[in-house]
Amino acid sequence: MSSIKSALTNLFSKAFEDNGLDPKFGVVVESQRSDLGQFQCNGALAAAKAAKKNPREIAQNIIKSLEHIDYFQPLTIAGPGFINITLRDSFLGEQITELSQNSRLGCPLKEKSKTIVIDFGSPNVAKPMHVGHLRSAIIGDALQRLFKFQGYTVISDNHVGDWGTQMGMLIGELQTREPMLPYFDASFSDPYPEKPPLSLSDLEEMYPVASKKCKADDKLMADAIKATDELQNGRAGYLALWKHFVDLSLEALKNDFSKLDVVFDHWYGESFYTDRMKSLVKRLKEEGHAIVSDQALVLPVAQESDEKEIPPVMLVKSNGGFLYGTSDIATIEFRRETFNADTILYVVDKRQSLHFEQVFRAVRKTGIAKKETHLTHVGFGTVNGPDGKPFKTRAGGVMKLAALIEEVTQKAKERMQEAEIAQGMAEEEYNNIAIMVGKAALKFADLMNHRLSDYIFDIEKFSRFEGKTGPYLLYTAVRIKSIMRKATEKGVTPGPLLEPGDKERGLMLLLGNLPDIIESTEEHFAPNFICDFAYALAQEFNRFYRECHILNESDAAIQSSWLTLSNLCLRQLELLLSILGIEIPERM
Ligand code: ARG
């Protein structure tokens, strides 16, 4: 089972081959000119160039080779040699019937033996998670869901930053506030208290204060760096305190991610790799890969062919502390040994591209990653406010996730009222629907942009029930569910698909694209392809439903064929939305 486009591509490739030409010229694409055909093959032009022949002549020969195939209406040539293809309705009907009978909607199952590790989410402990990390969570989760559907072995890892200088800043700040706590007394040898010396909200309040102070005062910053190094080197009091910071923070983060329905297999933070970093650095020194430069230990990764300078990876600072890159290199070694990862994806802000370039080079050069392992930085752009600058709350701070979800839920309620959706439902169900609508708005608005572009965060716009929004898709899916339910109540059941006419053709052609869409989303790590397709499908279904009054149709064969078509549309929307991490209410 494959998509219509790839079935056509196979046929055309064979025809090129039969004419002594490279089969790669047989690629069939959707038509740019729907008045001329549904699909087109433009390969004759390139093939002519390669073979130094006339393109129209080649096109004619290809058409001749395909004469015996009755899938399409007579093929025509446009311009210098474009071949236009319009399917016979009978063939289109058969293809869509086959698709509807396939439990995976025509999407082939991939090899389970291939293991993909996805590194995403990855906020920093003790700092509030903001809309930037939200992007990583939403895009990473969509990829995780896609690859699971595809059948790969998927391992998600939330690589939280729990070992950086913010820890030293917090230690310093707490020491200023409560110098008598035992954690700061280097000679203290009793067990440390089990209860944390502060609450989560203290911690959240403390971090911005500490960070501001350190930025303004070199001495405080130096102290913070020193405390971080001592922590990394195992100072017991600092470790005990750090554990409290991490526990408090992780609990809050887990709560945040679960509000978004984002689940990780692992939460190995940077600190998890401490021992590994030590032995790794030792080995890299012995092997001569790591060298001393300005008292720091670095790993050069520049290559002769570089157009811009790629600085070495810093492994150990002059005062002994490990760095971000050190832990990423150790992490790759761990993921190879533990998971035997074939692919590792990093869903991280695109501004970190140099960091990943350096790390990837380092692990290739040192053989820490196998040659055949794919390492990819799946970067993404910034979420901006209406002023075009990185998004902040009205009060000017970073928006906390819980508050954000609360805000979109409220907005969803307003919109539901305006659109008279879910009115009169019991409170609990109503609230649940509002949460789903709000999350759909949030996730879809993020995913529908190509991940590398920046976008403007505009709750007003993306919570609407019309236009290219999550709520519009939910509304359409729920609408089909309701049609299916009403049909069942009337005793109408889905039946064989009839050959399409003008009303059904467009919808069928679209439905036939699904496998290709899934494939190109995988290829480019680009969930926006799924968003575009889901939106086109929803619009096309709503057009179809305006013209075809399914529930009132008097011809039973037509009615049950329409129902099958609607059901297929619903199954595709359900699949697409589930990959995007968007839940559909039963009714609304
Ligand atoms: N914690 C980092 C940040 O907030 C992102 C970590 C991404 N993952 C990685 N393996 N480096 O910027």
Coordinates of C-alpha atoms and ligand atoms in Angstrom, one line a residue:
M1 CA 0.0 0.0 0.0
S2 CA 1.4 3.4 -0.9
S3 CA 0.1 6.9 -1.7
I4 CA -1.3 7.6 -5.1
K5 CA 1.6 9.9 -5.9
S6 CA 4.2 7.2 -5.3
A7 CA 2.2 4.6 -7.2
L8 CA 2.2 7.0 -10.2
T9 CA 5.9 7.7 -9.6
N10 CA 6.7 4.0 -9.8
L11 CA 4.8 3.7 -13.1
F12 CA 6.5 6.7 -14.6
S13 CA 9.9 5.7 -13.4
K14 CA 9.5 2.3 -15.0
A15 CA 8.5 4.0 -18.3
F16 CA 11.6 6.2 -18.2
E17 CA 13.7 3.1 -17.6
D18 CA 12.0 1.2 -20.5
N19 CA 13.0 4.1 -22.7
G20 CA 16.6 3.8 -21.7
L21 CA 16.5 6.8 -19.4
D22 CA 17.2 7.2 -15.7
P23 CA 14.2 6.2 -13.7
K24 CA 14.8 9.1 -11.3
F25 CA 13.1 11.3 -13.9
G26 CA 9.8 9.6 -13.3
V27 CA 8.8 11.7 -10.2
V28 CA 5.2 12.6 -10.2
V29 CA 4.0 15.7 -8.3
E30 CA 0.7 17.4 -7.7
S31 CA -0.3 19.6 -10.6
Q32 CA 0.4 23.3 -10.4
R33 CA -2.4 23.8 -12.9
S34 CA -5.5 21.9 -11.7
D35 CA -7.3 22.9 -15.0
L36 CA -4.8 20.8 -16.9
G37 CA -4.5 17.7 -14.7
Q38 CA -4.4 16.4 -11.1
F39 CA -0.8 15.4 -11.2
Q40 CA 2.2 16.1 -13.5
C41 CA 5.5 14.6 -14.4
N42 CA 8.1 17.1 -15.4
G43 CA 11.0 14.6 -15.9
A44 CA 11.1 14.7 -19.7
L45 CA 12.7 18.1 -19.6
A46 CA 15.6 17.1 -17.4
A47 CA 15.9 13.7 -19.2
A48 CA 16.1 15.5 -22.5
K49 CA 18.9 17.7 -21.3
A50 CA 20.8 14.7 -20.0
A51 CA 20.3 12.7 -23.2
K52 CA 20.6 15.7 -25.5
K53 CA 17.2 15.0 -27.1
N54 CA 14.0 16.8 -27.7
P55 CA 11.8 16.9 -24.5
R56 CA 8.5 16.7 -26.2
E57 CA 9.7 13.6 -28.1
I58 CA 10.7 12.0 -24.8
A59 CA 7.4 12.9 -23.3
Q60 CA 5.6 11.3 -26.2
N61 CA 7.6 8.1 -25.8
I62 CA 6.8 8.0 -22.1
I63 CA 3.1 8.4 -22.9
K64 CA 3.4 5.6 -25.4
S65 CA 5.0 3.3 -22.9
L66 CA 2.1 3.9 -20.5
E67 CA -0.7 3.4 -23.1
H68 CA -1.6 0.0 -21.7
I69 CA -2.2 1.4 -18.2
D70 CA -5.8 2.3 -17.6
Y71 CA -5.3 4.2 -14.4
F72 CA -5.5 7.6 -16.0
Q73 CA -7.4 9.4 -18.7
P74 CA -5.4 10.0 -21.9
L75 CA -2.1 11.7 -20.9
T76 CA -1.4 15.1 -22.4
I77 CA 1.7 17.2 -23.0
A78 CA 1.9 20.8 -22.0
G79 CA 4.5 23.4 -22.9
P80 CA 8.0 22.0 -23.7
G81 CA 7.2 18.6 -22.3
F82 CA 5.3 18.5 -19.0
I83 CA 3.0 15.4 -18.8
N84 CA -0.4 16.1 -17.3
I85 CA -2.1 13.3 -15.5
T86 CA -5.8 13.0 -14.5
L87 CA -6.9 9.8 -12.9
R88 CA -9.9 7.8 -14.0
D89 CA -12.5 8.1 -11.3
S90 CA -12.8 4.3 -11.1
F91 CA -9.0 4.1 -10.2
L92 CA -9.2 6.9 -7.7
G93 CA -12.2 5.1 -6.0
E94 CA -10.3 1.8 -5.9
Q95 CA -7.2 3.5 -4.4
I96 CA -9.2 5.2 -1.7
T97 CA -11.1 2.0 -0.9
E98 CA -7.8 0.3 -0.4
L99 CA -6.6 3.1 1.8
S100 CA -9.8 3.0 3.9
Q101 CA -9.3 -0.8 4.5
N102 CA -5.8 -0.4 5.6
S103 CA -5.4 -0.3 9.4
R104 CA -2.5 2.1 9.1
L105 CA -4.2 4.3 6.5
G106 CA -1.5 3.4 4.0
C107 CA 1.5 4.4 6.0
P108 CA 4.1 1.7 6.1
L109 CA 5.4 0.4 9.4
K110 CA 9.2 1.2 9.8
E111 CA 11.9 -1.0 11.3
K112 CA 11.5 -1.3 15.0
S113 CA 15.2 -2.1 15.1
K114 CA 16.0 1.5 14.4
T115 CA 16.4 3.5 17.6
I116 CA 15.8 7.2 17.7
V117 CA 16.7 9.2 20.8
I118 CA 15.0 12.6 21.0
D119 CA 16.5 15.2 23.3
F120 CA 13.9 17.8 24.0
G121 CA 12.1 19.9 26.6
S122 CA 15.4 20.4 28.5
P123 CA 14.7 23.4 30.6
N124 CA 17.1 24.5 33.3
V125 CA 16.4 23.6 36.9
A126 CA 15.4 26.4 39.2
K127 CA 14.8 28.8 36.3
P128 CA 11.2 29.1 35.3
M129 CA 10.3 27.3 32.1
H130 CA 9.1 29.8 29.5
V131 CA 7.6 29.8 26.0
G132 CA 11.0 29.1 24.5
H133 CA 11.1 25.7 26.2
L134 CA 7.5 25.3 25.3
R135 CA 8.5 25.1 21.7
S136 CA 11.0 22.4 22.3
A137 CA 8.4 20.5 24.3
I138 CA 5.7 20.8 21.6
I139 CA 7.8 20.1 18.6
G140 CA 9.8 17.4 20.3
D141 CA 6.6 15.7 21.5
A142 CA 5.1 15.8 18.0
L143 CA 8.3 14.1 16.6
Q144 CA 8.2 11.6 19.4
R145 CA 4.6 10.7 18.6
L146 CA 5.3 10.6 14.8
F147 CA 8.3 8.2 15.2
K148 CA 6.3 6.0 17.5
F149 CA 3.5 5.8 15.0
Q150 CA 6.0 5.0 12.3
G151 CA 7.1 2.0 14.4
Y152 CA 10.6 2.9 15.4
T153 CA 12.0 2.4 18.8
V154 CA 11.8 5.9 20.3
I155 CA 13.5 7.1 23.5
S156 CA 12.8 10.5 24.8
D157 CA 15.2 12.2 27.2
N158 CA 14.6 15.5 29.0
H159 CA 18.1 16.7 29.2
V160 CA 17.5 19.2 32.1
G161 CA 20.2 21.7 32.9
D162 CA 20.8 21.0 36.5
W163 CA 24.6 21.4 36.7
G164 CA 25.2 24.9 35.5
T165 CA 26.3 28.2 37.1
Q166 CA 22.7 29.0 38.2
M167 CA 23.3 26.4 40.9
G168 CA 26.3 28.3 42.3
M169 CA 24.2 31.6 42.1
L170 CA 21.5 30.0 44.1
I171 CA 23.9 28.6 46.7
G172 CA 25.4 32.1 47.1
E173 CA 22.1 33.9 47.4
L174 CA 20.8 31.4 50.0
Q175 CA 24.0 31.8 52.0
T176 CA 23.5 35.6 52.1
R177 CA 20.0 35.1 53.3
E178 CA 20.6 32.3 55.8
P179 CA 24.2 32.0 56.5
M180 CA 23.6 29.7 59.5
L181 CA 22.3 26.8 57.5
P182 CA 24.5 23.7 57.9
Y183 CA 25.0 23.4 54.1
F184 CA 27.6 26.2 54.1
D185 CA 29.6 25.0 57.0
A186 CA 32.4 22.9 55.4
S187 CA 33.2 21.2 58.8
F188 CA 29.6 20.1 59.3
S189 CA 29.6 16.3 59.5
D190 CA 26.1 15.3 60.8
P191 CA 23.5 14.2 58.2
Y192 CA 21.9 17.2 56.5
P193 CA 18.2 17.9 57.2
E194 CA 15.8 15.9 55.0
K195 CA 13.4 18.8 54.7
P196 CA 14.3 21.4 52.1
P197 CA 15.3 24.8 53.6
L198 CA 13.0 26.6 51.2
S199 CA 9.8 26.2 49.2
L200 CA 9.4 26.1 45.4
S201 CA 8.1 29.7 45.4
D202 CA 11.1 30.8 47.4
L203 CA 13.3 29.1 44.8
E204 CA 11.4 30.8 42.0
E205 CA 11.7 34.1 43.6
M206 CA 15.4 33.7 44.4
Y207 CA 16.7 32.8 41.0
P208 CA 16.1 36.1 39.2
V209 CA 17.4 38.0 42.2
A210 CA 20.5 36.0 42.3
S211 CA 21.1 36.1 38.6
K212 CA 20.7 39.9 38.5
K213 CA 23.1 40.4 41.4
C214 CA 25.7 38.2 39.8
K215 CA 25.5 39.9 36.5
A216 CA 26.0 43.3 38.2
D217 CA 28.9 42.2 40.4
D218 CA 31.9 40.4 39.2
K219 CA 32.9 39.3 42.7
L220 CA 29.5 37.6 43.2
M221 CA 29.7 36.0 39.8
A222 CA 33.2 34.6 40.6
D223 CA 31.8 33.2 43.9
A224 CA 28.9 31.6 42.0
I225 CA 31.3 30.0 39.5
K226 CA 33.5 28.8 42.4
A227 CA 30.5 27.3 44.3
T228 CA 29.4 25.5 41.1
D229 CA 32.9 24.0 40.7
E230 CA 32.9 22.9 44.3
L231 CA 29.5 21.4 43.8
Q232 CA 30.6 19.5 40.7
N233 CA 33.6 18.3 42.6
G234 CA 31.4 16.8 45.3
R235 CA 31.3 19.3 48.2
A236 CA 28.8 17.5 50.5
G237 CA 26.9 20.5 51.8
Y238 CA 26.4 21.9 48.4
L239 CA 25.4 18.6 47.0
A240 CA 22.7 18.2 49.7
L241 CA 21.4 21.7 49.0
W242 CA 21.5 21.2 45.3
K243 CA 19.5 18.0 45.7
H244 CA 16.8 20.1 47.4
F245 CA 16.8 22.6 44.6
V246 CA 16.6 19.9 41.9
D247 CA 13.8 17.9 43.7
L248 CA 11.6 21.0 44.1
S249 CA 12.2 22.1 40.6
L250 CA 11.7 18.8 38.9
E251 CA 8.4 18.2 40.7
A252 CA 7.2 21.5 39.3
L253 CA 8.5 20.8 35.8
K254 CA 7.0 17.3 35.7
N255 CA 3.7 18.9 36.6
D256 CA 4.1 21.5 33.8
F257 CA 5.0 18.9 31.2
S258 CA 2.1 16.7 32.2
K259 CA -0.3 19.6 31.8
L260 CA 0.8 19.7 28.2
D261 CA 0.4 15.9 27.9
V262 CA 4.1 15.6 27.2
V263 CA 5.8 12.5 28.6
F264 CA 9.5 11.6 28.7
D265 CA 11.1 8.2 29.1
H266 CA 14.0 9.7 30.9
W267 CA 15.0 12.8 32.8
Y268 CA 18.8 12.3 32.9
G269 CA 20.0 15.8 33.7
E270 CA 23.5 17.1 33.0
S271 CA 24.6 16.1 36.5
F272 CA 23.9 12.5 35.7
Y273 CA 27.1 12.5 33.5
T274 CA 29.5 13.8 36.1
D275 CA 31.5 10.5 36.6
R276 CA 31.5 9.9 32.9
M277 CA 32.7 13.4 32.1
K278 CA 35.7 12.8 34.5
S279 CA 36.8 9.5 32.8
L280 CA 36.0 10.8 29.3
V281 CA 38.2 13.9 29.8
K282 CA 41.0 11.8 31.2
R283 CA 40.8 9.5 28.2
L284 CA 40.6 12.4 25.6
K285 CA 43.7 13.8 27.2
E286 CA 45.6 10.5 27.0
E287 CA 44.6 10.0 23.4
G288 CA 45.9 13.5 22.6
H289 CA 42.5 14.8 21.4
A290 CA 42.2 17.3 24.2
I291 CA 44.9 19.9 24.6
V292 CA 45.6 22.7 27.1
S293 CA 44.9 26.2 25.9
D294 CA 45.0 29.2 28.2
Q295 CA 44.9 26.9 31.2
A296 CA 41.7 25.3 30.0
L297 CA 41.3 21.9 28.4
V298 CA 39.9 22.1 24.9
L299 CA 39.2 19.9 21.9
P300 CA 39.9 21.5 18.6
V301 CA 37.3 20.8 15.9
A302 CA 38.2 23.2 13.1
Q303 CA 38.5 21.7 9.6
E304 CA 40.4 23.0 6.7
S305 CA 37.3 23.4 4.5
D306 CA 35.7 25.7 7.1
E307 CA 34.5 29.0 5.7
K308 CA 33.9 30.5 9.2
E309 CA 35.9 29.8 12.3
I310 CA 34.7 26.9 14.4
P311 CA 36.2 27.3 17.9
P312 CA 37.3 24.3 19.9
V313 CA 35.0 22.7 22.4
M314 CA 35.8 23.7 25.9
L315 CA 36.0 20.6 28.0
V316 CA 37.3 21.9 31.4
K317 CA 37.6 25.5 32.5
S318 CA 40.9 26.8 33.9
N319 CA 39.5 26.4 37.5
G320 CA 38.4 22.8 36.9
G321 CA 34.7 23.0 36.1
F322 CA 33.0 21.1 33.3
L323 CA 31.0 22.8 30.6
Y324 CA 27.8 22.4 28.6
G325 CA 29.7 20.8 25.7
T326 CA 31.5 18.3 28.0
S327 CA 28.2 17.0 29.3
D328 CA 26.8 16.8 25.7
I329 CA 29.8 14.7 24.6
A330 CA 29.5 12.4 27.6
T331 CA 25.8 12.1 26.9
I332 CA 26.4 10.9 23.3
E333 CA 28.7 8.3 24.6
F334 CA 26.1 7.1 27.1
R335 CA 23.3 7.1 24.5
R336 CA 25.5 5.0 22.2
E337 CA 26.4 2.5 25.0
T338 CA 23.0 2.3 26.7
F339 CA 20.5 2.7 23.9
N340 CA 22.6 1.9 20.8
A341 CA 21.1 4.9 19.2
D342 CA 21.0 5.1 15.4
T343 CA 19.8 8.7 15.4
I344 CA 19.9 11.4 18.1
L345 CA 17.7 14.4 17.5
Y346 CA 18.2 17.6 19.5
V347 CA 15.1 19.8 19.5
V348 CA 16.8 23.0 20.7
D349 CA 16.7 26.7 19.9
K350 CA 18.4 27.4 16.6
R351 CA 20.7 29.9 18.3
Q352 CA 22.6 26.9 19.7
S353 CA 23.6 25.6 16.2
L354 CA 27.3 26.4 16.7
H355 CA 27.3 24.4 20.0
F356 CA 25.9 21.4 18.3
E357 CA 28.2 21.7 15.3
Q358 CA 31.1 21.7 17.7
V359 CA 29.8 18.8 19.7
F360 CA 29.0 16.7 16.7
R361 CA 32.4 17.3 15.2
A362 CA 34.1 16.4 18.5
V363 CA 32.3 13.0 18.8
R364 CA 33.0 12.1 15.2
K365 CA 36.7 13.1 15.4
T366 CA 37.2 11.1 18.6
G367 CA 35.1 8.1 17.5
I368 CA 32.8 8.6 20.5
A369 CA 29.9 8.4 18.0
K370 CA 29.8 5.6 15.4
K371 CA 30.2 6.8 11.9
E372 CA 26.8 5.7 10.9
T373 CA 25.0 7.4 13.8
H374 CA 22.9 10.4 12.7
L375 CA 23.2 13.4 14.9
T376 CA 20.8 16.2 14.0
H377 CA 20.1 19.5 15.6
V378 CA 16.4 20.1 15.0
G379 CA 16.5 23.8 15.6
F380 CA 13.6 26.2 16.0
G381 CA 13.0 29.9 16.0
T382 CA 11.8 32.4 18.7
V383 CA 8.3 33.0 20.0
N384 CA 7.8 36.8 19.8
G385 CA 5.3 39.1 21.3
P386 CA 3.2 41.5 19.2
D387 CA 6.1 44.0 19.3
G388 CA 8.3 41.4 17.5
K389 CA 10.6 41.0 20.5
P390 CA 10.9 37.7 22.5
F391 CA 7.6 37.0 24.2
K392 CA 7.0 38.4 27.7
T393 CA 3.9 38.7 29.9
R394 CA 2.0 41.9 30.2
A395 CA 4.0 42.5 33.4
G396 CA 7.2 42.1 31.4
G397 CA 8.3 38.8 32.9
V398 CA 8.7 35.4 31.4
M399 CA 5.3 33.7 31.2
K400 CA 5.1 30.6 33.3
L401 CA 3.6 27.6 31.7
A402 CA 0.8 27.0 34.2
A403 CA -0.3 30.7 33.8
L404 CA -0.2 30.3 30.1
I405 CA -2.4 27.3 30.1
E406 CA -4.8 29.1 32.4
E407 CA -4.9 32.0 30.0
V408 CA -5.5 29.9 26.9
T409 CA -8.3 28.0 28.7
Q410 CA -10.0 31.2 29.6
K411 CA -9.7 32.4 26.0
A412 CA -11.1 29.1 24.8
K413 CA -14.2 29.6 27.0
E414 CA -14.8 33.1 25.5
R415 CA -14.5 31.7 22.0
M416 CA -16.8 28.8 22.8
Q417 CA -19.4 31.2 24.0
E418 CA -19.1 33.4 20.9
A419 CA -19.3 30.4 18.6
E420 CA -22.1 28.8 20.7
I421 CA -20.0 25.7 21.2
A422 CA -20.6 23.2 24.1
Q423 CA -23.2 25.5 25.6
G424 CA -25.5 23.9 28.2
M425 CA -23.1 21.1 29.0
A426 CA -22.4 20.0 32.5
E427 CA -19.6 22.1 34.1
E428 CA -17.0 19.4 34.3
E429 CA -17.3 18.4 30.7
Y430 CA -17.4 22.0 29.6
N431 CA -14.2 22.8 31.5
N432 CA -12.5 19.7 30.0
I433 CA -13.4 20.8 26.5
A434 CA -12.1 24.3 27.2
I435 CA -8.8 22.9 28.3
M436 CA -8.6 20.7 25.2
V437 CA -9.5 23.7 22.9
G438 CA -7.0 25.9 24.7
K439 CA -4.2 23.3 24.3
A440 CA -5.1 22.7 20.7
A441 CA -4.9 26.4 20.0
L442 CA -1.5 26.6 21.7
K443 CA 0.1 23.6 20.1
F444 CA -1.3 24.0 16.6
A445 CA -0.2 27.7 16.5
D446 CA 3.3 26.6 17.4
L447 CA 3.5 23.6 15.1
M448 CA 1.9 25.2 12.0
N449 CA 4.9 27.5 11.5
H450 CA 8.0 25.9 10.0
R451 CA 10.1 25.3 13.1
L452 CA 12.9 27.5 12.0
S453 CA 10.8 30.6 11.6
D454 CA 10.0 32.9 14.5
Y455 CA 6.3 33.5 15.1
I456 CA 4.2 36.0 17.0
F457 CA 2.3 34.7 20.0
D458 CA -1.2 35.9 19.5
I459 CA -3.8 34.1 21.6
E460 CA -6.6 36.2 20.1
K461 CA -5.8 34.9 16.7
F462 CA -5.0 31.2 17.3
S463 CA -8.0 30.5 19.6
R464 CA -10.5 31.3 16.9
F465 CA -12.9 28.6 15.6
E466 CA -12.4 29.8 12.0
G467 CA -9.2 29.9 10.0
K468 CA -6.1 27.8 10.3
T469 CA -6.3 27.1 14.0
G470 CA -6.3 24.1 16.4
P471 CA -9.9 24.9 17.5
Y472 CA -11.1 24.8 13.8
L473 CA -9.6 21.3 13.4
L474 CA -11.2 20.1 16.7
Y475 CA -14.5 21.5 15.6
T476 CA -14.3 19.7 12.2
A477 CA -13.3 16.4 13.8
V478 CA -16.1 16.6 16.4
R479 CA -18.5 17.5 13.6
I480 CA -17.7 14.3 11.7
K481 CA -18.0 12.3 14.9
S482 CA -21.4 13.7 15.4
I483 CA -22.4 12.9 11.8
M484 CA -21.2 9.3 12.4
R485 CA -23.2 9.1 15.6
K486 CA -26.4 10.4 14.1
A487 CA -26.0 8.1 11.2
T488 CA -25.7 5.1 13.6
E489 CA -28.8 6.3 15.4
K490 CA -30.7 6.3 12.1
G491 CA -29.4 2.8 11.3
V492 CA -27.2 4.0 8.5
T493 CA -23.9 2.3 8.3
P494 CA -20.8 2.9 6.1
G495 CA -20.8 0.9 2.8
P496 CA -18.7 0.5 -0.3
L497 CA -17.2 3.6 -1.8
L498 CA -18.7 4.6 -5.1
E499 CA -16.8 6.0 -8.0
P500 CA -16.3 9.7 -7.2
G501 CA -18.1 12.5 -9.0
D502 CA -17.5 16.2 -8.9
K503 CA -18.5 16.4 -5.2
E504 CA -16.3 13.7 -3.9
R505 CA -13.2 13.8 -6.2
G506 CA -11.4 16.6 -4.4
L507 CA -11.7 15.0 -1.0
M508 CA -10.6 11.7 -2.3
L509 CA -7.5 13.1 -4.0
L510 CA -6.6 14.8 -0.8
L511 CA -7.1 11.7 1.3
G512 CA -4.8 9.8 -1.0
N513 CA -1.9 12.1 0.0
L514 CA -1.7 11.1 3.7
P515 CA 1.2 8.6 3.4
D516 CA 3.4 11.2 1.5
I517 CA 2.7 13.8 4.1
I518 CA 3.7 11.5 7.0
E519 CA 6.9 10.6 5.0
S520 CA 7.9 14.2 4.4
T521 CA 7.2 15.2 7.9
E522 CA 9.7 12.5 9.0
E523 CA 12.2 13.5 6.4
H524 CA 12.3 17.2 7.3
F525 CA 11.4 16.9 11.0
A526 CA 8.7 19.4 10.1
P527 CA 5.3 18.9 11.8
N528 CA 4.1 22.0 9.9
F529 CA 3.5 19.7 6.9
I530 CA 1.0 17.7 9.0
C531 CA -0.7 21.0 10.1
D532 CA -1.0 22.2 6.5
F533 CA -2.5 18.9 5.4
A534 CA -4.9 18.6 8.3
Y535 CA -6.1 22.1 7.7
A536 CA -6.6 21.4 3.9
L537 CA -8.4 18.2 4.8
A538 CA -10.7 19.9 7.3
Q539 CA -11.6 22.6 4.8
E540 CA -12.2 20.1 2.1
F541 CA -14.4 18.0 4.3
N542 CA -16.5 21.1 5.3
R543 CA -16.9 21.9 1.6
F544 CA -17.9 18.4 0.8
Y545 CA -20.4 18.4 3.7
R546 CA -22.0 21.6 2.5
E547 CA -22.7 20.0 -0.9
C548 CA -23.5 16.5 0.3
H549 CA -26.2 16.3 3.0
I550 CA -25.2 12.9 4.2
L551 CA -27.9 12.4 6.8
N552 CA -30.8 13.4 4.5
E553 CA -29.6 11.6 1.4
S554 CA -32.3 9.3 0.0
D555 CA -30.1 7.0 -2.1
A556 CA -28.9 4.4 0.4
A557 CA -25.8 3.4 -1.7
I558 CA -24.7 7.0 -2.0
Q559 CA -25.4 7.7 1.6
S560 CA -23.3 4.8 2.9
S561 CA -20.5 5.6 0.5
W562 CA -20.4 9.2 1.8
L563 CA -20.3 7.9 5.3
T564 CA -17.3 5.7 4.5
L565 CA -15.6 8.8 3.0
S566 CA -16.4 10.8 6.1
N567 CA -15.2 8.1 8.4
L568 CA -11.9 7.9 6.5
C569 CA -11.6 11.6 6.8
L570 CA -12.2 11.4 10.6
R571 CA -9.6 8.6 11.0
Q572 CA -7.0 10.7 9.1
L573 CA -7.8 13.8 11.2
E574 CA -7.6 11.7 14.4
L575 CA -4.2 10.3 13.4
L576 CA -2.8 13.7 12.4
L577 CA -4.0 15.4 15.5
S578 CA -2.7 12.6 17.7
I579 CA 0.7 13.1 16.2
L580 CA 0.5 16.8 17.0
G581 CA -0.3 15.9 20.6
I582 CA -3.8 17.3 20.3
E583 CA -6.7 15.5 21.9
I584 CA -10.2 15.6 20.4
P585 CA -13.3 15.9 22.6
E586 CA -16.1 13.3 22.0
R587 CA -18.6 16.2 21.4
M588 CA -18.7 19.9 21.8
Ligands
ARG1 N1 19.1 23.3 29.0 C1 19.5 23.9 27.7 C2 18.8 25.2 27.5 O1 17.9 25.6 28.2 C3 19.0 23.0 26.5 C4 19.6 21.6 26.5 C5 19.4 21.0 25.2 N2 19.9 19.6 25.1 C6 21.2 19.3 25.0 N3 21.6 18.1 24.9 N4 22.1 20.3 25.0 O2 19.3 26.0 26.8

